[in-house]
XYZ file of C-alpha atoms in Angstrom:
355
model
C -11.134 -8.132 -16.773
C -9.856 -4.618 -16.174
C -8.984 -4.022 -12.541
C -9.567 -0.264 -12.569
C -11.404 2.447 -14.437
C -11.501 6.212 -14.348
C -14.138 8.705 -15.412
C -11.892 9.842 -18.282
C -11.482 6.255 -19.487
C -15.245 5.751 -19.575
C -15.632 9.020 -21.464
C -12.967 8.018 -23.985
C -14.485 4.569 -24.484
C -18.015 5.936 -24.919
C -17.153 8.948 -27.076
C -18.948 11.247 -24.608
C -17.729 14.099 -22.450
C -16.720 13.512 -18.828
C -19.662 15.601 -17.609
C -22.151 13.598 -19.699
C -20.745 10.302 -18.386
C -21.005 11.624 -14.838
C -24.656 12.606 -15.363
C -25.489 9.204 -16.846
C -23.879 7.287 -13.996
C -25.690 9.447 -11.451
C -28.995 9.073 -13.368
C -29.514 12.800 -13.607
C -32.322 13.994 -15.878
C -31.596 15.238 -19.385
C -29.455 12.331 -20.600
C -30.441 10.570 -23.828
C -31.039 6.855 -24.313
C -28.115 6.831 -26.745
C -25.801 8.317 -24.113
C -26.937 5.803 -21.509
C -26.366 2.959 -23.961
C -22.912 4.304 -24.878
C -21.895 4.386 -21.218
C -23.211 0.842 -20.660
C -21.234 -0.430 -23.640
C -18.109 1.444 -22.501
C -18.331 -0.111 -19.029
C -18.660 -3.540 -20.574
C -15.692 -2.854 -22.836
C -13.624 -1.802 -19.835
C -14.483 -5.086 -18.130
C -16.811 -3.796 -15.396
C -19.281 -6.423 -14.261
C -22.699 -4.984 -13.517
C -21.119 -1.548 -13.604
C -24.370 0.195 -14.523
C -26.259 -1.394 -11.631
C -23.417 -0.576 -9.252
C -23.305 3.022 -10.416
C -27.079 3.357 -10.020
C -26.834 2.086 -6.451
C -24.190 4.718 -5.768
C -21.571 2.122 -4.850
C -18.605 3.618 -6.653
C -15.380 3.282 -4.654
C -12.248 5.334 -5.242
C -8.925 3.615 -4.547
C -6.368 6.375 -4.019
C -2.585 6.054 -3.873
C 0.496 8.072 -4.734
C 1.853 7.553 -8.239
C 5.285 5.901 -8.058
C 8.119 8.247 -8.881
C 10.261 7.532 -11.947
C 12.088 4.239 -11.550
C 10.247 3.340 -8.355
C 7.942 0.379 -7.619
C 4.527 0.847 -6.011
C 4.775 -0.729 -2.520
C 0.985 -1.075 -2.334
C 0.347 -2.703 -5.713
C -0.534 -6.138 -4.284
C -2.984 -4.598 -1.828
C -4.473 -2.404 -4.555
C -5.163 -5.429 -6.759
C -6.752 -7.330 -3.868
C -8.990 -4.360 -3.013
C -10.133 -3.895 -6.621
C -10.850 -7.613 -6.974
C -12.934 -7.482 -3.806
C -14.786 -4.357 -4.994
C -15.807 -6.102 -8.208
C -16.782 -9.255 -6.291
C -19.233 -7.069 -4.346
C -20.726 -5.801 -7.624
C -19.320 -2.309 -7.122
C -17.266 -0.060 -9.406
C -13.619 0.771 -8.654
C -12.074 4.044 -9.790
C -8.297 4.283 -9.495
C -6.968 7.694 -8.454
C -3.252 8.401 -8.498
C -1.868 11.446 -6.732
C 1.350 13.365 -7.179
C 2.887 16.843 -7.155
C 2.014 17.363 -10.834
C -1.450 15.764 -10.688
C -4.594 17.749 -9.981
C -6.849 16.724 -7.113
C -9.780 14.494 -8.087
C -11.792 15.205 -4.927
C -14.336 17.563 -6.518
C -14.793 15.339 -9.570
C -15.302 12.296 -7.367
C -17.896 14.104 -5.280
C -19.819 15.157 -8.393
C -19.418 11.620 -9.719
C -21.275 10.359 -6.661
C -18.431 8.273 -5.216
C -19.688 6.373 -2.163
C -16.365 5.989 -0.354
C -12.589 5.897 -0.738
C -9.735 3.637 0.308
C -6.505 5.623 0.523
C -3.296 3.580 0.375
C -0.020 4.828 1.792
C 1.097 8.345 2.544
C 2.956 10.993 0.594
C 0.737 12.880 -1.829
C -2.156 10.498 -1.046
C -2.425 12.071 2.413
C -3.603 15.550 1.311
C -6.027 13.902 -1.129
C -7.515 11.929 1.776
C -8.011 15.224 3.631
C -9.719 16.795 0.612
C -12.033 13.811 0.120
C -13.019 13.886 3.779
C -13.662 17.644 3.527
C -16.060 16.891 0.639
C -17.958 14.456 2.841
C -16.626 11.259 1.283
C -16.168 8.394 3.793
C -12.463 7.507 3.836
C -10.441 4.660 5.272
C -6.654 4.790 5.153
C -4.229 1.867 4.958
C -0.584 2.814 5.480
C 2.575 2.270 7.481
C 1.956 5.220 9.807
C -0.947 6.527 11.885
C -2.979 9.489 10.631
C -5.094 11.349 13.154
C -8.785 11.834 12.438
C -9.211 8.934 9.995
C -10.540 5.431 10.044
C -7.431 3.393 9.419
C -5.615 0.107 9.254
C -1.972 0.674 10.225
C 0.588 -1.806 8.936
C 2.872 -2.445 11.908
C 6.194 -1.744 10.220
C 7.962 -1.717 13.584
C 6.900 -5.290 14.357
C 7.901 -6.298 10.836
C 11.422 -4.961 11.423
C 11.681 -6.719 14.796
C 10.581 -10.020 13.242
C 13.184 -9.667 10.493
C 15.961 -8.843 12.974
C 15.128 -11.797 15.235
C 15.095 -14.189 12.264
C 18.452 -13.044 10.877
C 20.092 -13.153 14.311
C 18.694 -16.665 14.785
C 20.542 -17.581 11.555
C 23.789 -16.334 13.118
C 24.081 -12.893 11.518
C 25.489 -10.098 13.640
C 26.383 -7.437 11.056
C 22.881 -6.585 9.849
C 21.974 -3.414 7.962
C 18.644 -1.738 7.294
C 17.535 0.285 4.263
C 14.300 2.270 4.493
C 12.578 4.550 1.988
C 12.391 8.221 2.803
C 8.749 8.333 3.966
C 6.574 8.967 7.027
C 7.351 5.532 8.517
C 11.156 5.823 8.212
C 11.809 6.975 11.792
C 9.549 4.244 13.223
C 11.383 1.564 11.256
C 14.842 2.841 12.194
C 13.909 3.073 15.868
C 12.431 -0.460 15.857
C 15.561 -1.799 14.135
C 18.011 -0.298 16.608
C 15.903 -1.351 19.616
C 15.648 -4.923 18.290
C 19.394 -5.128 17.626
C 20.134 -3.792 21.133
C 17.627 -6.080 22.876
C 18.622 -9.313 21.127
C 22.389 -8.809 20.787
C 22.824 -6.792 24.019
C 24.784 -4.075 22.239
C 24.400 -0.271 22.214
C 23.218 -0.533 18.546
C 25.115 2.567 17.482
C 25.219 3.677 13.865
C 28.340 1.598 13.371
C 26.893 -1.524 15.038
C 23.454 -1.234 13.409
C 23.992 0.620 10.109
C 20.994 2.277 8.490
C 20.593 3.888 5.069
C 17.603 6.072 4.167
C 17.192 5.708 0.403
C 15.470 7.899 -2.130
C 13.071 6.538 -4.753
C 14.115 4.167 -7.495
C 16.229 1.084 -8.033
C 19.427 3.124 -8.455
C 19.005 4.549 -4.939
C 18.496 1.007 -3.656
C 21.675 -0.114 -5.370
C 23.635 2.766 -3.834
C 22.248 1.874 -0.396
C 23.319 -1.740 -0.905
C 26.838 -0.592 -1.765
C 27.012 1.314 1.541
C 26.001 -1.713 3.604
C 28.329 -4.038 1.731
C 31.206 -1.611 2.358
C 30.220 -1.691 6.040
C 30.854 -5.474 5.985
C 27.232 -6.444 6.620
C 26.435 -10.127 6.112
C 22.682 -9.500 5.863
C 20.276 -6.654 5.200
C 16.617 -5.806 5.649
C 14.941 -3.955 2.781
C 11.723 -2.018 3.314
C 10.655 -1.255 -0.264
C 10.496 -3.197 -3.560
C 12.777 -0.782 -5.432
C 15.374 -1.090 -2.657
C 15.240 -4.894 -2.899
C 15.701 -4.808 -6.670
C 18.589 -2.392 -6.124
C 20.211 -4.860 -3.715
C 19.927 -7.668 -6.262
C 21.435 -5.424 -8.937
C 24.332 -4.401 -6.681
C 25.187 -7.931 -5.557
C 25.183 -9.180 -9.159
C 27.455 -6.327 -10.213
C 29.876 -7.240 -7.399
C 29.615 -10.948 -8.289
C 28.066 -11.807 -4.951
C 25.373 -14.473 -4.742
C 22.212 -14.171 -2.630
C 22.013 -15.958 -0.214
C 25.385 -17.735 -0.513
C 27.395 -14.528 0.000
C 24.767 -12.168 1.365
C 21.356 -12.664 3.008
C 18.470 -10.385 2.121
C 15.062 -10.138 3.778
C 12.269 -7.794 2.718
C 9.623 -6.168 4.896
C 6.330 -5.278 3.212
C 5.152 -5.975 -0.303
C 7.451 -7.442 -2.929
C 5.769 -8.075 -6.302
C 6.374 -11.615 -7.624
C 8.588 -12.403 -4.622
C 8.181 -16.124 -5.176
C 9.281 -16.122 -8.833
C 12.249 -13.739 -8.906
C 15.755 -15.171 -8.444
C 16.294 -15.994 -5.713
C 12.726 -16.333 -4.360
C 12.551 -13.556 -1.786
C 11.865 -14.247 1.893
C 9.533 -11.632 3.355
C 7.958 -10.233 6.448
C 4.682 -9.349 4.807
C 0.940 -9.046 5.288
C -2.101 -11.079 4.298
C -3.173 -8.667 1.554
C -6.446 -10.490 0.786
C -7.556 -10.377 4.438
C -6.434 -6.752 4.692
C -8.457 -5.784 1.598
C -11.547 -7.488 2.994
C -11.148 -5.731 6.355
C -10.643 -2.311 4.722
C -13.794 -2.626 2.609
C -15.804 -4.007 5.508
C -14.895 -0.992 7.648
C -15.487 1.390 4.729
C -18.936 -0.087 4.210
C -19.745 0.623 7.868
C -18.601 4.214 7.416
C -20.753 4.522 4.287
C -23.817 3.224 6.143
C -23.163 5.662 9.001
C -22.730 8.468 6.481
C -26.074 7.608 4.858
C -27.787 7.488 8.236
C -26.313 10.868 9.117
C -27.544 12.342 5.834
C -31.044 11.137 6.683
C -30.832 12.754 10.115
C -31.003 9.356 11.825
C -27.392 9.141 12.991
C -24.090 10.886 13.321
C -22.388 12.219 10.212
C -19.625 9.943 8.993
C -16.923 11.416 6.809
C -13.378 10.190 7.069
C -12.700 13.075 9.421
C -15.272 11.834 11.917
C -17.340 15.018 12.261
C -20.030 15.052 14.954
C -23.614 14.528 13.882
C -26.270 17.202 13.769
C -28.016 18.063 16.977
C -24.917 17.657 19.134
C -24.577 13.887 18.677
C -21.411 12.200 19.817
C -18.521 11.839 17.384
C -18.615 8.259 16.121
C -15.723 5.956 17.003
C -13.521 5.576 13.965
C -11.963 2.157 13.377
C -8.254 2.246 14.198
C -6.486 -1.108 13.893
C -2.841 -2.113 13.898
C -2.058 -5.068 11.616
C 0.841 -7.419 12.369
C 2.867 -9.078 9.587
C 3.933 -12.678 9.122
C 7.259 -14.245 8.155
C 7.273 -16.057 4.790
C 10.497 -17.994 4.202
C 11.727 -18.698 0.668
C 15.367 -18.695 -0.432
C 17.042 -15.291 -0.024
C 18.568 -15.780 3.446
C 20.833 -18.442 4.900
C 22.448 -19.356 8.203
C 25.812 -17.643 8.414
C 27.550 -20.895 9.290
C 26.667 -22.193 5.819
C 28.015 -19.196 3.921
């Protein structure tokens, strides 16, 4: 079954225009029986279960995230797939929206499409799109590595993930540990958590020399270059905070004829696609993506109900920006949760005494 659809895909599959598809899905007058049938067939072809019923109920959910840059790996892909699977299990329709500097905003189209809510993953170009959706009155919940004021959100505690990784590697006997982080909104939080953890556990000043850090650009090549820097700094272990960085490390160690974990220990923080089947199976500090997807949609559904009540004049208005309701009602409390990761051990790190 397809895990995502877009309005353009439905239009292409049905042979209709985007505007006609939008009118059919919103049950606006003036659409023909043939057009309605074409849309129903297109949804079935795209693998949407009960898509017509879901669209009629208005339960169309946008899942928004930044398009990976060339050569990069989407750090939220596992969470995206879990969210879409959960959306379909609820009998709803998922529309995937990718954002980027060269991509036009979909906020107005989604509003006209009758989207009921949006889950926005990560930061970068997805952040401004979240603002635009909220401005159009669409309930929004954000899931990312950093806090964003004025939104319902689930914040992945990247700082705790770094601390967990540091404690584990030090427990294995490593003292020369490096960190590589992507250049994003959570970079400073991760670097600060790393240096504090190194200082607290090893009782050292954790200077740049004692706790080396590399901030890497997008792509596997940047990850490989970062790995070269840490290997030159005589690190025995490293913590990677993005899939492309991890793949870059594996590429660099192979090129230098170093084996992971025999010659170098590597631990990832966050998502790592197929971590259990790559060589070596990658140990991670990661999150329960299925539970996170369920929590995000549960909170979004509450926002959608509050938004509907506000539209009926029976409650406070409920966009992602948390505007106060009509008549001077109090601003509703937006959900704001911090999610802690868990350590999953596989085969990419080893006690330094066994190296």
